[in-house]
Coordinates of C-alpha atoms in Angstrom, one line a residue:
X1 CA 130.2 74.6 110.3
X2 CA 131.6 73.4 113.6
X3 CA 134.2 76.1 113.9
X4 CA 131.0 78.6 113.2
X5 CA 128.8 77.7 115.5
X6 CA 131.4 77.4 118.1
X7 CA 132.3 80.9 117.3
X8 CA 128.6 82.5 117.3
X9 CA 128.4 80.4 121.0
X10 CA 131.2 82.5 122.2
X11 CA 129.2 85.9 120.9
X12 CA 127.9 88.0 123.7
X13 CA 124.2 87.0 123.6
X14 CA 121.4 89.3 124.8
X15 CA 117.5 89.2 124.9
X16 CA 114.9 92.2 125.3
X17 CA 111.4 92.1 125.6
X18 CA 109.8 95.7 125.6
X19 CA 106.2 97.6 125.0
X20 CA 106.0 100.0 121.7
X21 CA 103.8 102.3 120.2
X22 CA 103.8 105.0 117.3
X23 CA 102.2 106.7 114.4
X24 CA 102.3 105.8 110.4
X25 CA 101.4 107.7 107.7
X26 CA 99.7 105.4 104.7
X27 CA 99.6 105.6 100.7
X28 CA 97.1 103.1 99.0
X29 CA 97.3 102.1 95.5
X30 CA 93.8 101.2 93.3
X31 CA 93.3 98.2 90.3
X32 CA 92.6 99.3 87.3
X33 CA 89.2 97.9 86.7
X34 CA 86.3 99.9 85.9
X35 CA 82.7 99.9 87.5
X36 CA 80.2 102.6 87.2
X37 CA 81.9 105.3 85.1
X38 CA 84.9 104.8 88.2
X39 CA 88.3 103.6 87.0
X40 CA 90.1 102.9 90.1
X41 CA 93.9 103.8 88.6
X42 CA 92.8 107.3 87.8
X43 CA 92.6 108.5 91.9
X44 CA 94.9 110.0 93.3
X45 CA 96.2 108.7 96.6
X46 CA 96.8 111.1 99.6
X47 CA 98.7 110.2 102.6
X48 CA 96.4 109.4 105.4
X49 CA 97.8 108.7 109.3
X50 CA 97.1 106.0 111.7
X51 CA 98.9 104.5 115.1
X52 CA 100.4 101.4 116.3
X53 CA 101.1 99.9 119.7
X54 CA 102.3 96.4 120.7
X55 CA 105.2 94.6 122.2
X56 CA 108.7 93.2 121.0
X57 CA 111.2 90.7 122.0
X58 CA 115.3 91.0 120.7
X59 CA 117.7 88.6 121.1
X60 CA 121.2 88.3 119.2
X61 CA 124.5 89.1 119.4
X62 CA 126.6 92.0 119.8
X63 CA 126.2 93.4 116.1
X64 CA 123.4 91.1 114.7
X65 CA 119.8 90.7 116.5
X66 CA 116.6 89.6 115.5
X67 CA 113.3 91.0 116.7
X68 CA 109.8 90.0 116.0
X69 CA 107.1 92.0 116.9
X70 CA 103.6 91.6 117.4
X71 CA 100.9 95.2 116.7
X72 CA 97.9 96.5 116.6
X73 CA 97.6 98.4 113.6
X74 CA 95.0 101.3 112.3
X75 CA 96.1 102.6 108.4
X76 CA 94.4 105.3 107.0
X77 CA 93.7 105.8 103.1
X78 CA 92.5 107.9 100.7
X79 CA 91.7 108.2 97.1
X80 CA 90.2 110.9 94.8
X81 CA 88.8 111.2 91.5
X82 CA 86.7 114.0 90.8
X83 CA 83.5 113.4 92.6
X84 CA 84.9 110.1 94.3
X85 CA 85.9 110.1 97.4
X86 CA 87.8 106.3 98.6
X87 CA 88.6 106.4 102.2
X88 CA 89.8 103.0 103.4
X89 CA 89.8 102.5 107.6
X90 CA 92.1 99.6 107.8
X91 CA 92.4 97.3 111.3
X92 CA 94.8 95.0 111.3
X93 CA 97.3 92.3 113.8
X94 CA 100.7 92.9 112.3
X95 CA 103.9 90.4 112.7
X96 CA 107.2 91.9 111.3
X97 CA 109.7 89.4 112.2
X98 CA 112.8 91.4 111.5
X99 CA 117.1 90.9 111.2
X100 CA 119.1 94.1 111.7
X101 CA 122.7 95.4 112.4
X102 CA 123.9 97.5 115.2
X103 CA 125.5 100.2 113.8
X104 CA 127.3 101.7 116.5
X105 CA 127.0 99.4 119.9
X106 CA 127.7 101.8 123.1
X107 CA 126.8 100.6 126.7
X108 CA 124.4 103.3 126.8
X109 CA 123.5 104.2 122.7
X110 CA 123.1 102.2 119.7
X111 CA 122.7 102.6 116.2
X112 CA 120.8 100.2 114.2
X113 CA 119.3 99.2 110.9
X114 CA 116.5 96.1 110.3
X115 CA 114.7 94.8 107.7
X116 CA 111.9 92.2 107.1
X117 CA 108.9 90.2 106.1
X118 CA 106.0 91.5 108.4
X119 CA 102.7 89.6 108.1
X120 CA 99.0 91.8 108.7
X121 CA 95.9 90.0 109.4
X122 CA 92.6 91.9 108.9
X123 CA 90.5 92.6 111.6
X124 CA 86.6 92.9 111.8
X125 CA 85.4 96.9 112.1
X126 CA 87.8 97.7 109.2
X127 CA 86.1 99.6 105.9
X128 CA 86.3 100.6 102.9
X129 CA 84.0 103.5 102.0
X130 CA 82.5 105.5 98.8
X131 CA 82.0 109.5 99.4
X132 CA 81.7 108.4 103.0
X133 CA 79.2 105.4 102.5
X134 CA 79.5 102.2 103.2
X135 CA 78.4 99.4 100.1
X136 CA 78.2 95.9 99.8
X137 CA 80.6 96.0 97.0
X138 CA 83.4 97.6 99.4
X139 CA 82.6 95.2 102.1
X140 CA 85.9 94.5 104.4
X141 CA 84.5 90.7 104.2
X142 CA 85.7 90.7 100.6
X143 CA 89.0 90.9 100.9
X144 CA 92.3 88.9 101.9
X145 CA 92.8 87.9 105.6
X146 CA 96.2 88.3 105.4
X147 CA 97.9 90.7 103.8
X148 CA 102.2 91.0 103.5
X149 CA 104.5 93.7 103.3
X150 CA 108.1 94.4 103.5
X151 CA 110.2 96.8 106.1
X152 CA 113.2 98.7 106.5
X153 CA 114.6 101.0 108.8
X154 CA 116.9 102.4 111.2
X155 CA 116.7 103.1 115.1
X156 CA 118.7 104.2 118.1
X157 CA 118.8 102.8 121.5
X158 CA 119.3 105.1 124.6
X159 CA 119.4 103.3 127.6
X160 CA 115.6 101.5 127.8
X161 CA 114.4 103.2 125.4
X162 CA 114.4 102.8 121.7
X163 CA 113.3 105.1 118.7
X164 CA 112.7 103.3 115.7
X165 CA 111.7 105.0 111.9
X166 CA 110.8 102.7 108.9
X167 CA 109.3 102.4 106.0
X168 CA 106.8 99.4 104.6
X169 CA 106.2 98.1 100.8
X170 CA 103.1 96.2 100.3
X171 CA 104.3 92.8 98.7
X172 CA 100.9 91.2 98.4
X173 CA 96.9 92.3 97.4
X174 CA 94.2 93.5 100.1
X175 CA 92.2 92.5 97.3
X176 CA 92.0 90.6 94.3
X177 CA 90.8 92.9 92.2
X178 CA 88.1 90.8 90.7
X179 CA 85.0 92.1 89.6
X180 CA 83.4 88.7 88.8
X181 CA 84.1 88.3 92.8
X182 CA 82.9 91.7 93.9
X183 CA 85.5 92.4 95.5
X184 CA 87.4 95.3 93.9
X185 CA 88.9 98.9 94.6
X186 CA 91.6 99.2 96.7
X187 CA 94.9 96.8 95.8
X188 CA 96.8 98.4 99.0
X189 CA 100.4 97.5 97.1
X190 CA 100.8 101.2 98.7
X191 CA 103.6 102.7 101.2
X192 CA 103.2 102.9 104.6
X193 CA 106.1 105.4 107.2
X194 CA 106.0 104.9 110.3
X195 CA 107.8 106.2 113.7
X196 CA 107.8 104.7 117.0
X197 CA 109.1 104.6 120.8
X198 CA 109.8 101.9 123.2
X199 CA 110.8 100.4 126.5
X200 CA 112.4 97.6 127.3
X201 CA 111.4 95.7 130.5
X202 CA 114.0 93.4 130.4

């Protein structure tokens, strides 16, 4: 453990703190319950896009770095079933806290890859509405403050700027999915793909 440490001290170590910004295109998922003649596993999910902006720090090594982030983030959602429109407007303060791998480590390119936990915490002014209406039973208030997902990616460095693609698997409810609780319809287990560009300050 000694000789370990001794040998990451000797690393080249380097620390980035930067402003970001992007777009991300969403994919809910729906529970299976039924209410109303509507069972939420029969609609169909269409991709829906949103934005992102926020900061970043990175600190590391030469080859490994970890970077946690802190967004604003708007996803989109939608979900069909004949008559039934879903349309989920989702507000949200999202932490990824992420380890990745330079690739390829120039002094004026890299090439990366990351992955991560990243943590969303739902904001007020977020909905989730029925053929465009908005009903107590779809009230944001009814489901999870926090919700978690799951990132990977890739990204390349040029200079101060940095260009970053990924891709995000919800790991945990927006809702429960309870009936009893009124507080079913969208699960939000869906995908999320997201781009985004950066600059570091320092």
């Amino acid at each position: 453990m000694t000789v370990l440490l001794s040998t990451f001290a000797q690393l080249p170590f380097t620390f980035n703190l930067g402003l970001k910004g992007g777009i991300n295109s969403s994919k809910i998922t729906t529970d299976n319950a039924t209410l109303s003649g509507y069972t939420f596993n029969d609609f169909k999910s269409e991709a829906q896009s949103g934005y992102h902006i926020g900061a970043f720090a990175r600190l590391g090594g030469k080859k490994i770095y970890f970077q946690p982030e802190l967004l604003y983030c708007v996803k989109k959602g939608q979900s069909i079933s004949g008559m039934t429109d879903q349309t989920l407007n989702l507000k949200t303060i999202q932490v990824p806290v992420l380890l990745g791998f330079k690739l390829i480590d120039l002094k004026l390119a890299s090439v990366r890859v990351f992955t991560g936990p990243a943590m969303s915490y739902v904001l007020a002014g977020s909905s989730v509405n029925v053929n465009d209406v908005r009903t107590p039973l779809f009230d944001i208030k009814n489901f999870k403050n926090n919700v978690w997902d799951w990132q990977l990616g890739g990204g390349i460095d040029l200079g101060m700027l940095t260009f970053d693609v990924r891709y995000e698997w919800g790991i945990s409810n927006l809702s429960g999915g309870n009936t009893s609780n009124m507080n079913m319809g969208f699960v939000n287990k869906g995908n999320t793909l997201s781009f985004s560009v950066g600059i570091k300050f320092i």
